Amino acid sequence: MATRARKQDVKKNTRAGKVRITPVSLGNSVQKILKVSLENFQVSLLFQDGCKAAVSLQHLFLHPKGLAAEVLRGGIFEKCFVESGALAWPNGFELCPDSLRFWMEHP
């Protein structure tokens, strides 16, 4: 039971005070891309459970590295697609649906 309580309400002491770490819900799946906006690096998605929301990807694409940088250099940001429930691009860059849902719920 102590493990379960820790997973639900994990706290970490720091010099600045207490920081609450929010648990991530697992098992999400992207069903469909509704809209893609290169202007603000935002993707509107429909998840398998019916949730529709816009997810900001600015934290990945404002100062991109690795495959994210290749997406921008190749001009393929708007060519994203759904592959096995994840958001993907033609160069192999993929974003986990659980992370997308977390970023949607915690902008």
PDB file of N, CA and C in Angstrom:
ATOM      1  N   MET A   1       0.805  -1.200   0.000  1.00  0.00           N
ATOM      2  CA  MET A   1       0.000   0.000   0.000  1.00  0.00           C
ATOM      3  C   MET A   1       0.846   1.261   0.000  1.00  0.00           C
ATOM      4  N   ALA A   2       1.989   1.221   0.641  1.00  0.00           N
ATOM      5  CA  ALA A   2       2.851   2.400   0.666  1.00  0.00           C
ATOM      6  C   ALA A   2       3.326   2.745  -0.732  1.00  0.00           C
ATOM      7  N   THR A   3       3.592   1.730  -1.553  1.00  0.00           N
ATOM      8  CA  THR A   3       4.027   1.973  -2.925  1.00  0.00           C
ATOM      9  C   THR A   3       2.926   2.645  -3.724  1.00  0.00           C
ATOM     10  N   ARG A   4       1.699   2.181  -3.573  1.00  0.00           N
ATOM     11  CA  ARG A   4       0.580   2.775  -4.291  1.00  0.00           C
ATOM     12  C   ARG A   4       0.411   4.245  -3.904  1.00  0.00           C
ATOM     13  N   ALA A   5       0.476   4.539  -2.627  1.00  0.00           N
ATOM     14  CA  ALA A   5       0.329   5.923  -2.169  1.00  0.00           C
ATOM     15  C   ALA A   5       1.440   6.793  -2.738  1.00  0.00           C
ATOM     16  N   ARG A   6       2.662   6.282  -2.771  1.00  0.00           N
ATOM     17  CA  ARG A   6       3.781   7.047  -3.318  1.00  0.00           C
ATOM     18  C   ARG A   6       3.589   7.327  -4.797  1.00  0.00           C
ATOM     19  N   LYS A   7       3.072   6.388  -5.552  1.00  0.00           N
ATOM     20  CA  LYS A   7       2.850   6.598  -6.976  1.00  0.00           C
ATOM     21  C   LYS A   7       1.788   7.660  -7.218  1.00  0.00           C
ATOM     22  N   GLN A   8       0.779   7.713  -6.371  1.00  0.00           N
ATOM     23  CA  GLN A   8      -0.298   8.666  -6.574  1.00  0.00           C
ATOM     24  C   GLN A   8       0.074  10.065  -6.131  1.00  0.00           C
ATOM     25  N   ASP A   9       0.905  10.198  -5.135  1.00  0.00           N
ATOM     26  CA  ASP A   9       1.201  11.511  -4.603  1.00  0.00           C
ATOM     27  C   ASP A   9       2.679  11.599  -4.231  1.00  0.00           C
ATOM     28  N   VAL A  10       3.518  11.613  -5.248  1.00  0.00           N
ATOM     29  CA  VAL A  10       4.952  11.659  -5.028  1.00  0.00           C
ATOM     30  C   VAL A  10       5.375  13.091  -4.747  1.00  0.00           C
ATOM     31  N   LYS A  11       6.119  13.272  -3.667  1.00  0.00           N
ATOM     32  CA  LYS A  11       6.619  14.605  -3.343  1.00  0.00           C
ATOM     33  C   LYS A  11       8.124  14.541  -3.174  1.00  0.00           C
ATOM     34  N   LYS A  12       8.761  15.623  -3.560  1.00  0.00           N
ATOM     35  CA  LYS A  12      10.212  15.686  -3.471  1.00  0.00           C
ATOM     36  C   LYS A  12      10.578  17.003  -2.800  1.00  0.00           C
ATOM     37  N   ASN A  13      11.389  16.930  -1.766  1.00  0.00           N
ATOM     38  CA  ASN A  13      11.826  18.142  -1.092  1.00  0.00           C
ATOM     39  C   ASN A  13      12.985  18.771  -1.854  1.00  0.00           C
ATOM     40  N   THR A  14      12.921  20.067  -2.026  1.00  0.00           N
ATOM     41  CA  THR A  14      14.004  20.812  -2.647  1.00  0.00           C
ATOM     42  C   THR A  14      14.300  22.022  -1.780  1.00  0.00           C
ATOM     43  N   ARG A  15      15.371  22.722  -2.080  1.00  0.00           N
ATOM     44  CA  ARG A  15      15.718  23.927  -1.311  1.00  0.00           C
ATOM     45  C   ARG A  15      14.637  24.994  -1.440  1.00  0.00           C
ATOM     46  N   ALA A  16      13.983  25.048  -2.591  1.00  0.00           N
ATOM     47  CA  ALA A  16      12.961  26.066  -2.826  1.00  0.00           C
ATOM     48  C   ALA A  16      11.615  25.681  -2.212  1.00  0.00           C
ATOM     49  N   GLY A  17      11.467  24.468  -1.754  1.00  0.00           N
ATOM     50  CA  GLY A  17      10.196  24.011  -1.197  1.00  0.00           C
ATOM     51  C   GLY A  17       9.848  22.643  -1.731  1.00  0.00           C
ATOM     52  N   LYS A  18       8.584  22.307  -1.683  1.00  0.00           N
ATOM     53  CA  LYS A  18       8.141  20.993  -2.142  1.00  0.00           C
ATOM     54  C   LYS A  18       7.663  21.061  -3.582  1.00  0.00           C
ATOM     55  N   VAL A  19       8.006  20.045  -4.335  1.00  0.00           N
ATOM     56  CA  VAL A  19       7.587  19.937  -5.723  1.00  0.00           C
ATOM     57  C   VAL A  19       6.732  18.690  -5.850  1.00  0.00           C
ATOM     58  N   ARG A  20       5.539  18.826  -6.387  1.00  0.00           N
ATOM     59  CA  ARG A  20       4.672  17.662  -6.592  1.00  0.00           C
ATOM     60  C   ARG A  20       4.901  17.136  -8.004  1.00  0.00           C
ATOM     61  N   ILE A  21       5.150  15.849  -8.095  1.00  0.00           N
ATOM     62  CA  ILE A  21       5.338  15.199  -9.380  1.00  0.00           C
ATOM     63  C   ILE A  21       4.024  14.542  -9.755  1.00  0.00           C
ATOM     64  N   THR A  22       3.466  14.922 -10.889  1.00  0.00           N
ATOM     65  CA  THR A  22       2.169  14.429 -11.325  1.00  0.00           C
ATOM     66  C   THR A  22       2.329  13.096 -12.047  1.00  0.00           C
ATOM     67  N   PRO A  23       1.584  12.076 -11.650  1.00  0.00           N
ATOM     68  CA  PRO A  23       1.667  10.789 -12.346  1.00  0.00           C
ATOM     69  C   PRO A  23       1.096  10.892 -13.757  1.00  0.00           C
ATOM     70  N   VAL A  24       1.607  10.089 -14.656  1.00  0.00           N
ATOM     71  CA  VAL A  24       1.168  10.077 -16.047  1.00  0.00           C
ATOM     72  C   VAL A  24       0.228   8.900 -16.247  1.00  0.00           C
ATOM     73  N   SER A  25      -0.907   9.142 -16.898  1.00  0.00           N
ATOM     74  CA  SER A  25      -1.806   8.033 -17.217  1.00  0.00           C
ATOM     75  C   SER A  25      -1.264   7.324 -18.454  1.00  0.00           C
ATOM     76  N   LEU A  26      -1.273   6.009 -18.418  1.00  0.00           N
ATOM     77  CA  LEU A  26      -0.710   5.216 -19.508  1.00  0.00           C
ATOM     78  C   LEU A  26      -1.813   4.552 -20.318  1.00  0.00           C
ATOM     79  N   GLY A  27      -1.479   4.138 -21.513  1.00  0.00           N
ATOM     80  CA  GLY A  27      -2.412   3.419 -22.359  1.00  0.00           C
ATOM     81  C   GLY A  27      -3.176   4.306 -23.327  1.00  0.00           C
ATOM     82  N   ASN A  28      -2.739   5.543 -23.516  1.00  0.00           N
ATOM     83  CA  ASN A  28      -3.393   6.443 -24.462  1.00  0.00           C
ATOM     84  C   ASN A  28      -3.029   6.053 -25.890  1.00  0.00           C
ATOM     85  N   SER A  29      -3.871   6.467 -26.828  1.00  0.00           N
ATOM     86  CA  SER A  29      -3.631   6.185 -28.238  1.00  0.00           C
ATOM     87  C   SER A  29      -4.253   7.294 -29.077  1.00  0.00           C
ATOM     88  N   VAL A  30      -3.501   7.817 -30.022  1.00  0.00           N
ATOM     89  CA  VAL A  30      -4.032   8.832 -30.922  1.00  0.00           C
ATOM     90  C   VAL A  30      -4.792   8.112 -32.025  1.00  0.00           C
ATOM     91  N   GLN A  31      -6.023   8.552 -32.254  1.00  0.00           N
ATOM     92  CA  GLN A  31      -6.850   7.947 -33.288  1.00  0.00           C
ATOM     93  C   GLN A  31      -6.756   8.720 -34.600  1.00  0.00           C
ATOM     94  N   LYS A  32      -6.739  10.085 -34.488  1.00  0.00           N
ATOM     95  CA  LYS A  32      -6.789  10.893 -35.700  1.00  0.00           C
ATOM     96  C   LYS A  32      -6.175  12.272 -35.446  1.00  0.00           C
ATOM     97  N   ILE A  33      -5.539  12.820 -36.468  1.00  0.00           N
ATOM     98  CA  ILE A  33      -5.049  14.197 -36.433  1.00  0.00           C
ATOM     99  C   ILE A  33      -6.150  15.077 -36.999  1.00  0.00           C
ATOM    100  N   LEU A  34      -6.563  16.073 -36.228  1.00  0.00           N
ATOM    101  CA  LEU A  34      -7.644  16.955 -36.657  1.00  0.00           C
ATOM    102  C   LEU A  34      -7.139  18.214 -37.353  1.00  0.00           C
ATOM    103  N   LYS A  35      -6.019  18.763 -36.864  1.00  0.00           N
ATOM    104  CA  LYS A  35      -5.475  20.001 -37.434  1.00  0.00           C
ATOM    105  C   LYS A  35      -4.001  20.108 -37.052  1.00  0.00           C
ATOM    106  N   VAL A  36      -3.206  20.650 -37.962  1.00  0.00           N
ATOM    107  CA  VAL A  36      -1.776  20.873 -37.712  1.00  0.00           C
ATOM    108  C   VAL A  36      -1.470  22.328 -38.004  1.00  0.00           C
ATOM    109  N   SER A  37      -0.809  23.003 -37.065  1.00  0.00           N
ATOM    110  CA  SER A  37      -0.457  24.409 -37.238  1.00  0.00           C
ATOM    111  C   SER A  37       1.052  24.592 -37.075  1.00  0.00           C
ATOM    112  N   LEU A  38       1.724  24.826 -38.196  1.00  0.00           N
ATOM    113  CA  LEU A  38       3.162  25.075 -38.176  1.00  0.00           C
ATOM    114  C   LEU A  38       3.470  26.404 -37.488  1.00  0.00           C
ATOM    115  N   GLU A  39       2.562  27.359 -37.625  1.00  0.00           N
ATOM    116  CA  GLU A  39       2.760  28.704 -37.082  1.00  0.00           C
ATOM    117  C   GLU A  39       3.069  28.697 -35.582  1.00  0.00           C
ATOM    118  N   ASN A  40       2.359  27.872 -34.807  1.00  0.00           N
ATOM    119  CA  ASN A  40       2.605  27.822 -33.359  1.00  0.00           C
ATOM    120  C   ASN A  40       2.956  26.414 -32.878  1.00  0.00           C
ATOM    121  N   PHE A  41       3.344  25.541 -33.793  1.00  0.00           N
ATOM    122  CA  PHE A  41       3.738  24.160 -33.474  1.00  0.00           C
ATOM    123  C   PHE A  41       2.681  23.467 -32.622  1.00  0.00           C
ATOM    124  N   GLN A  42       1.453  23.502 -33.096  1.00  0.00           N
ATOM    125  CA  GLN A  42       0.341  22.914 -32.365  1.00  0.00           C
ATOM    126  C   GLN A  42      -0.347  21.871 -33.238  1.00  0.00           C
ATOM    127  N   VAL A  43      -0.722  20.766 -32.607  1.00  0.00           N
ATOM    128  CA  VAL A  43      -1.413  19.695 -33.307  1.00  0.00           C
ATOM    129  C   VAL A  43      -2.694  19.378 -32.539  1.00  0.00           C
ATOM    130  N   SER A  44      -3.823  19.415 -33.226  1.00  0.00           N
ATOM    131  CA  SER A  44      -5.096  19.034 -32.611  1.00  0.00           C
ATOM    132  C   SER A  44      -5.322  17.555 -32.887  1.00  0.00           C
ATOM    133  N   LEU A  45      -5.600  16.815 -31.812  1.00  0.00           N
ATOM    134  CA  LEU A  45      -5.692  15.364 -31.913  1.00  0.00           C
ATOM    135  C   LEU A  45      -7.005  14.829 -31.356  1.00  0.00           C
ATOM    136  N   LEU A  46      -7.405  13.685 -31.863  1.00  0.00           N
ATOM    137  CA  LEU A  46      -8.509  12.920 -31.311  1.00  0.00           C
ATOM    138  C   LEU A  46      -7.893  11.651 -30.736  1.00  0.00           C
ATOM    139  N   PHE A  47      -8.097  11.449 -29.429  1.00  0.00           N
ATOM    140  CA  PHE A  47      -7.569  10.253 -28.775  1.00  0.00           C
ATOM    141  C   PHE A  47      -8.605   9.130 -28.841  1.00  0.00           C
ATOM    142  N   GLN A  48      -8.155   7.914 -28.629  1.00  0.00           N
ATOM    143  CA  GLN A  48      -9.004   6.724 -28.724  1.00  0.00           C
ATOM    144  C   GLN A  48     -10.220   6.801 -27.805  1.00  0.00           C
ATOM    145  N   ASP A  49     -10.095   7.476 -26.651  1.00  0.00           N
ATOM    146  CA  ASP A  49     -11.205   7.566 -25.697  1.00  0.00           C
ATOM    147  C   ASP A  49     -12.192   8.689 -26.037  1.00  0.00           C
ATOM    148  N   GLY A  50     -11.989   9.366 -27.179  1.00  0.00           N
ATOM    149  CA  GLY A  50     -12.907  10.415 -27.618  1.00  0.00           C
ATOM    150  C   GLY A  50     -12.482  11.826 -27.241  1.00  0.00           C
ATOM    151  N   CYS A  51     -11.430  11.960 -26.473  1.00  0.00           N
ATOM    152  CA  CYS A  51     -10.927  13.277 -26.068  1.00  0.00           C
ATOM    153  C   CYS A  51     -10.323  13.994 -27.279  1.00  0.00           C
ATOM    154  N   LYS A  52     -10.759  15.248 -27.495  1.00  0.00           N
ATOM    155  CA  LYS A  52     -10.211  16.085 -28.565  1.00  0.00           C
ATOM    156  C   LYS A  52      -9.504  17.253 -27.917  1.00  0.00           C
ATOM    157  N   ALA A  53      -8.286  17.540 -28.363  1.00  0.00           N
ATOM    158  CA  ALA A  53      -7.560  18.672 -27.788  1.00  0.00           C
ATOM    159  C   ALA A  53      -6.383  19.063 -28.659  1.00  0.00           C
ATOM    160  N   ALA A  54      -5.973  20.313 -28.494  1.00  0.00           N
ATOM    161  CA  ALA A  54      -4.778  20.815 -29.162  1.00  0.00           C
ATOM    162  C   ALA A  54      -3.589  20.629 -28.232  1.00  0.00           C
ATOM    163  N   VAL A  55      -2.500  20.135 -28.785  1.00  0.00           N
ATOM    164  CA  VAL A  55      -1.282  19.901 -28.017  1.00  0.00           C
ATOM    165  C   VAL A  55      -0.191  20.808 -28.571  1.00  0.00           C
ATOM    166  N   SER A  56       0.397  21.613 -27.697  1.00  0.00           N
ATOM    167  CA  SER A  56       1.505  22.480 -28.111  1.00  0.00           C
ATOM    168  C   SER A  56       2.805  21.684 -28.086  1.00  0.00           C
ATOM    169  N   LEU A  57       3.543  21.770 -29.173  1.00  0.00           N
ATOM    170  CA  LEU A  57       4.841  21.098 -29.273  1.00  0.00           C
ATOM    171  C   LEU A  57       5.981  22.115 -29.346  1.00  0.00           C
ATOM    172  N   GLN A  58       5.699  23.326 -28.889  1.00  0.00           N
ATOM    173  CA  GLN A  58       6.706  24.393 -28.933  1.00  0.00           C
ATOM    174  C   GLN A  58       7.973  24.017 -28.182  1.00  0.00           C
ATOM    175  N   HIS A  59       7.816  23.325 -27.063  1.00  0.00           N
ATOM    176  CA  HIS A  59       8.993  22.958 -26.263  1.00  0.00           C
ATOM    177  C   HIS A  59       9.933  22.025 -27.029  1.00  0.00           C
ATOM    178  N   LEU A  60       9.444  21.374 -28.061  1.00  0.00           N
ATOM    179  CA  LEU A  60      10.282  20.493 -28.883  1.00  0.00           C
ATOM    180  C   LEU A  60      10.807  21.168 -30.140  1.00  0.00           C
ATOM    181  N   PHE A  61      10.014  22.116 -30.690  1.00  0.00           N
ATOM    182  CA  PHE A  61      10.345  22.664 -32.001  1.00  0.00           C
ATOM    183  C   PHE A  61      10.855  24.105 -32.005  1.00  0.00           C
ATOM    184  N   LEU A  62      10.799  24.820 -30.899  1.00  0.00           N
ATOM    185  CA  LEU A  62      11.361  26.178 -30.893  1.00  0.00           C
ATOM    186  C   LEU A  62      12.890  26.144 -30.955  1.00  0.00           C
ATOM    187  N   HIS A  63      13.495  25.204 -30.270  1.00  0.00           N
ATOM    188  CA  HIS A  63      14.953  25.000 -30.293  1.00  0.00           C
ATOM    189  C   HIS A  63      15.201  23.509 -30.539  1.00  0.00           C
ATOM    190  N   PRO A  64      14.897  23.035 -31.741  1.00  0.00           N
ATOM    191  CA  PRO A  64      14.911  21.598 -32.004  1.00  0.00           C
ATOM    192  C   PRO A  64      16.317  20.999 -32.077  1.00  0.00           C
ATOM    193  N   LYS A  65      16.376  19.722 -31.730  1.00  0.00           N
ATOM    194  CA  LYS A  65      17.604  18.941 -31.822  1.00  0.00           C
ATOM    195  C   LYS A  65      17.267  17.594 -32.449  1.00  0.00           C
ATOM    196  N   GLY A  66      18.246  16.955 -33.027  1.00  0.00           N
ATOM    197  CA  GLY A  66      18.065  15.610 -33.564  1.00  0.00           C
ATOM    198  C   GLY A  66      16.994  15.520 -34.624  1.00  0.00           C
ATOM    199  N   LEU A  67      16.113  14.527 -34.462  1.00  0.00           N
ATOM    200  CA  LEU A  67      15.063  14.294 -35.453  1.00  0.00           C
ATOM    201  C   LEU A  67      14.061  15.439 -35.526  1.00  0.00           C
ATOM    202  N   ALA A  68      13.827  16.140 -34.417  1.00  0.00           N
ATOM    203  CA  ALA A  68      12.919  17.294 -34.441  1.00  0.00           C
ATOM    204  C   ALA A  68      13.484  18.383 -35.345  1.00  0.00           C
ATOM    205  N   ALA A  69      14.791  18.585 -35.305  1.00  0.00           N
ATOM    206  CA  ALA A  69      15.427  19.573 -36.182  1.00  0.00           C
ATOM    207  C   ALA A  69      15.290  19.158 -37.645  1.00  0.00           C
ATOM    208  N   GLU A  70      15.408  17.862 -37.901  1.00  0.00           N
ATOM    209  CA  GLU A  70      15.243  17.360 -39.269  1.00  0.00           C
ATOM    210  C   GLU A  70      13.827  17.601 -39.799  1.00  0.00           C
ATOM    211  N   VAL A  71      12.836  17.494 -38.911  1.00  0.00           N
ATOM    212  CA  VAL A  71      11.445  17.749 -39.308  1.00  0.00           C
ATOM    213  C   VAL A  71      11.321  19.173 -39.844  1.00  0.00           C
ATOM    214  N   LEU A  72      11.908  20.125 -39.140  1.00  0.00           N
ATOM    215  CA  LEU A  72      11.824  21.524 -39.566  1.00  0.00           C
ATOM    216  C   LEU A  72      12.675  21.797 -40.797  1.00  0.00           C
ATOM    217  N   ARG A  73      13.913  21.273 -40.824  1.00  0.00           N
ATOM    218  CA  ARG A  73      14.783  21.471 -41.987  1.00  0.00           C
ATOM    219  C   ARG A  73      14.163  20.899 -43.256  1.00  0.00           C
ATOM    220  N   GLY A  74      13.487  19.769 -43.101  1.00  0.00           N
ATOM    221  CA  GLY A  74      12.866  19.127 -44.261  1.00  0.00           C
ATOM    222  C   GLY A  74      11.501  19.691 -44.616  1.00  0.00           C
ATOM    223  N   GLY A  75      10.998  20.622 -43.798  1.00  0.00           N
ATOM    224  CA  GLY A  75       9.690  21.209 -44.076  1.00  0.00           C
ATOM    225  C   GLY A  75       8.552  20.204 -44.004  1.00  0.00           C
ATOM    226  N   ILE A  76       8.679  19.228 -43.075  1.00  0.00           N
ATOM    227  CA  ILE A  76       7.670  18.165 -43.023  1.00  0.00           C
ATOM    228  C   ILE A  76       6.830  18.188 -41.733  1.00  0.00           C
ATOM    229  N   PHE A  77       6.850  19.282 -40.988  1.00  0.00           N
ATOM    230  CA  PHE A  77       6.065  19.338 -39.751  1.00  0.00           C
ATOM    231  C   PHE A  77       4.594  19.024 -40.029  1.00  0.00           C
ATOM    232  N   GLU A  78       4.057  19.578 -41.086  1.00  0.00           N
ATOM    233  CA  GLU A  78       2.638  19.400 -41.403  1.00  0.00           C
ATOM    234  C   GLU A  78       2.327  18.053 -42.055  1.00  0.00           C
ATOM    235  N   LYS A  79       3.352  17.228 -42.256  1.00  0.00           N
ATOM    236  CA  LYS A  79       3.154  15.910 -42.858  1.00  0.00           C
ATOM    237  C   LYS A  79       3.093  14.803 -41.803  1.00  0.00           C
ATOM    238  N   CYS A  80       2.781  15.172 -40.562  1.00  0.00           N
ATOM    239  CA  CYS A  80       2.702  14.173 -39.497  1.00  0.00           C
ATOM    240  C   CYS A  80       1.519  13.232 -39.757  1.00  0.00           C
ATOM    241  N   PHE A  81       1.594  12.055 -39.168  1.00  0.00           N
ATOM    242  CA  PHE A  81       0.562  11.030 -39.342  1.00  0.00           C
ATOM    243  C   PHE A  81       0.514  10.178 -38.079  1.00  0.00           C
ATOM    244  N   VAL A  82      -0.506   9.356 -37.977  1.00  0.00           N
ATOM    245  CA  VAL A  82      -0.651   8.456 -36.829  1.00  0.00           C
ATOM    246  C   VAL A  82      -0.114   7.086 -37.215  1.00  0.00           C
ATOM    247  N   GLU A  83       0.775   6.566 -36.359  1.00  0.00           N
ATOM    248  CA  GLU A  83       1.322   5.226 -36.582  1.00  0.00           C
ATOM    249  C   GLU A  83       1.291   4.459 -35.262  1.00  0.00           C
ATOM    250  N   SER A  84       0.523   3.403 -35.222  1.00  0.00           N
ATOM    251  CA  SER A  84       0.370   2.578 -34.015  1.00  0.00           C
ATOM    252  C   SER A  84      -0.027   3.408 -32.799  1.00  0.00           C
ATOM    253  N   GLY A  85      -0.875   4.394 -33.007  1.00  0.00           N
ATOM    254  CA  GLY A  85      -1.376   5.221 -31.915  1.00  0.00           C
ATOM    255  C   GLY A  85      -0.476   6.365 -31.509  1.00  0.00           C
ATOM    256  N   ALA A  86       0.681   6.500 -32.152  1.00  0.00           N
ATOM    257  CA  ALA A  86       1.632   7.570 -31.850  1.00  0.00           C
ATOM    258  C   ALA A  86       1.610   8.615 -32.960  1.00  0.00           C
ATOM    259  N   LEU A  87       2.051   9.828 -32.649  1.00  0.00           N
ATOM    260  CA  LEU A  87       2.191  10.880 -33.641  1.00  0.00           C
ATOM    261  C   LEU A  87       3.575  10.727 -34.269  1.00  0.00           C
ATOM    262  N   ALA A  88       3.625  10.646 -35.588  1.00  0.00           N
ATOM    263  CA  ALA A  88       4.884  10.339 -36.271  1.00  0.00           C
ATOM    264  C   ALA A  88       5.099  11.246 -37.476  1.00  0.00           C
ATOM    265  N   TRP A  89       6.359  11.314 -37.922  1.00  0.00           N
ATOM    266  CA  TRP A  89       6.739  12.070 -39.110  1.00  0.00           C
ATOM    267  C   TRP A  89       7.504  11.150 -40.050  1.00  0.00           C
ATOM    268  N   PRO A  90       7.559  11.501 -41.343  1.00  0.00           N
ATOM    269  CA  PRO A  90       8.212  10.645 -42.334  1.00  0.00           C
ATOM    270  C   PRO A  90       9.691  10.354 -42.055  1.00  0.00           C
ATOM    271  N   ASN A  91      10.373  11.186 -41.280  1.00  0.00           N
ATOM    272  CA  ASN A  91      11.791  10.950 -41.000  1.00  0.00           C
ATOM    273  C   ASN A  91      12.021   9.978 -39.848  1.00  0.00           C
ATOM    274  N   GLY A  92      10.938   9.445 -39.243  1.00  0.00           N
ATOM    275  CA  GLY A  92      11.078   8.477 -38.157  1.00  0.00           C
ATOM    276  C   GLY A  92      10.864   9.057 -36.770  1.00  0.00           C
ATOM    277  N   PHE A  93      10.689  10.367 -36.664  1.00  0.00           N
ATOM    278  CA  PHE A  93      10.437  11.014 -35.371  1.00  0.00           C
ATOM    279  C   PHE A  93       9.036  10.645 -34.904  1.00  0.00           C
ATOM    280  N   GLU A  94       8.919  10.126 -33.684  1.00  0.00           N
ATOM    281  CA  GLU A  94       7.635   9.732 -33.129  1.00  0.00           C
ATOM    282  C   GLU A  94       7.481  10.287 -31.724  1.00  0.00           C
ATOM    283  N   LEU A  95       6.236  10.623 -31.367  1.00  0.00           N
ATOM    284  CA  LEU A  95       5.928  11.086 -30.022  1.00  0.00           C
ATOM    285  C   LEU A  95       4.926  10.135 -29.385  1.00  0.00           C
ATOM    286  N   CYS A  96       5.252   9.699 -28.194  1.00  0.00           N
ATOM    287  CA  CYS A  96       4.439   8.771 -27.425  1.00  0.00           C
ATOM    288  C   CYS A  96       3.075   9.391 -27.117  1.00  0.00           C
ATOM    289  N   PRO A  97       1.986   8.653 -27.327  1.00  0.00           N
ATOM    290  CA  PRO A  97       0.663   9.205 -27.049  1.00  0.00           C
ATOM    291  C   PRO A  97       0.447   9.547 -25.566  1.00  0.00           C
ATOM    292  N   ASP A  98       1.103   8.829 -24.669  1.00  0.00           N
ATOM    293  CA  ASP A  98       0.986   9.149 -23.240  1.00  0.00           C
ATOM    294  C   ASP A  98       1.613  10.511 -22.945  1.00  0.00           C
ATOM    295  N   SER A  99       2.731  10.801 -23.573  1.00  0.00           N
ATOM    296  CA  SER A  99       3.371  12.112 -23.403  1.00  0.00           C
ATOM    297  C   SER A  99       2.518  13.211 -24.007  1.00  0.00           C
ATOM    298  N   LEU A 100       1.955  12.955 -25.181  1.00  0.00           N
ATOM    299  CA  LEU A 100       1.085  13.945 -25.820  1.00  0.00           C
ATOM    300  C   LEU A 100      -0.105  14.277 -24.927  1.00  0.00           C
ATOM    301  N   ARG A 101      -0.696  13.258 -24.330  1.00  0.00           N
ATOM    302  CA  ARG A 101      -1.843  13.471 -23.435  1.00  0.00           C
ATOM    303  C   ARG A 101      -1.425  14.264 -22.197  1.00  0.00           C
ATOM    304  N   PHE A 102      -0.248  13.950 -21.660  1.00  0.00           N
ATOM    305  CA  PHE A 102       0.257  14.682 -20.489  1.00  0.00           C
ATOM    306  C   PHE A 102       0.480  16.158 -20.832  1.00  0.00           C
ATOM    307  N   TRP A 103       1.113  16.430 -21.987  1.00  0.00           N
ATOM    308  CA  TRP A 103       1.351  17.818 -22.395  1.00  0.00           C
ATOM    309  C   TRP A 103       0.047  18.549 -22.654  1.00  0.00           C
ATOM    310  N   MET A 104      -0.963  17.833 -23.127  1.00  0.00           N
ATOM    311  CA  MET A 104      -2.268  18.430 -23.358  1.00  0.00           C
ATOM    312  C   MET A 104      -2.915  18.831 -22.022  1.00  0.00           C
ATOM    313  N   GLU A 105      -2.818  17.963 -21.031  1.00  0.00           N
ATOM    314  CA  GLU A 105      -3.446  18.201 -19.734  1.00  0.00           C
ATOM    315  C   GLU A 105      -2.640  19.133 -18.836  1.00  0.00           C
ATOM    316  N   HIS A 106      -1.342  19.269 -19.112  1.00  0.00           N
ATOM    317  CA  HIS A 106      -0.441  20.109 -18.312  1.00  0.00           C
ATOM    318  C   HIS A 106       0.382  21.018 -19.228  1.00  0.00           C
ATOM    319  N   PRO A 107      -0.272  22.013 -19.841  1.00  0.00           N
ATOM    320  CA  PRO A 107       0.433  22.863 -20.815  1.00  0.00           C
ATOM    321  C   PRO A 107       1.558  23.681 -20.197  1.00  0.00           C
TER     322      PRO A 107
END
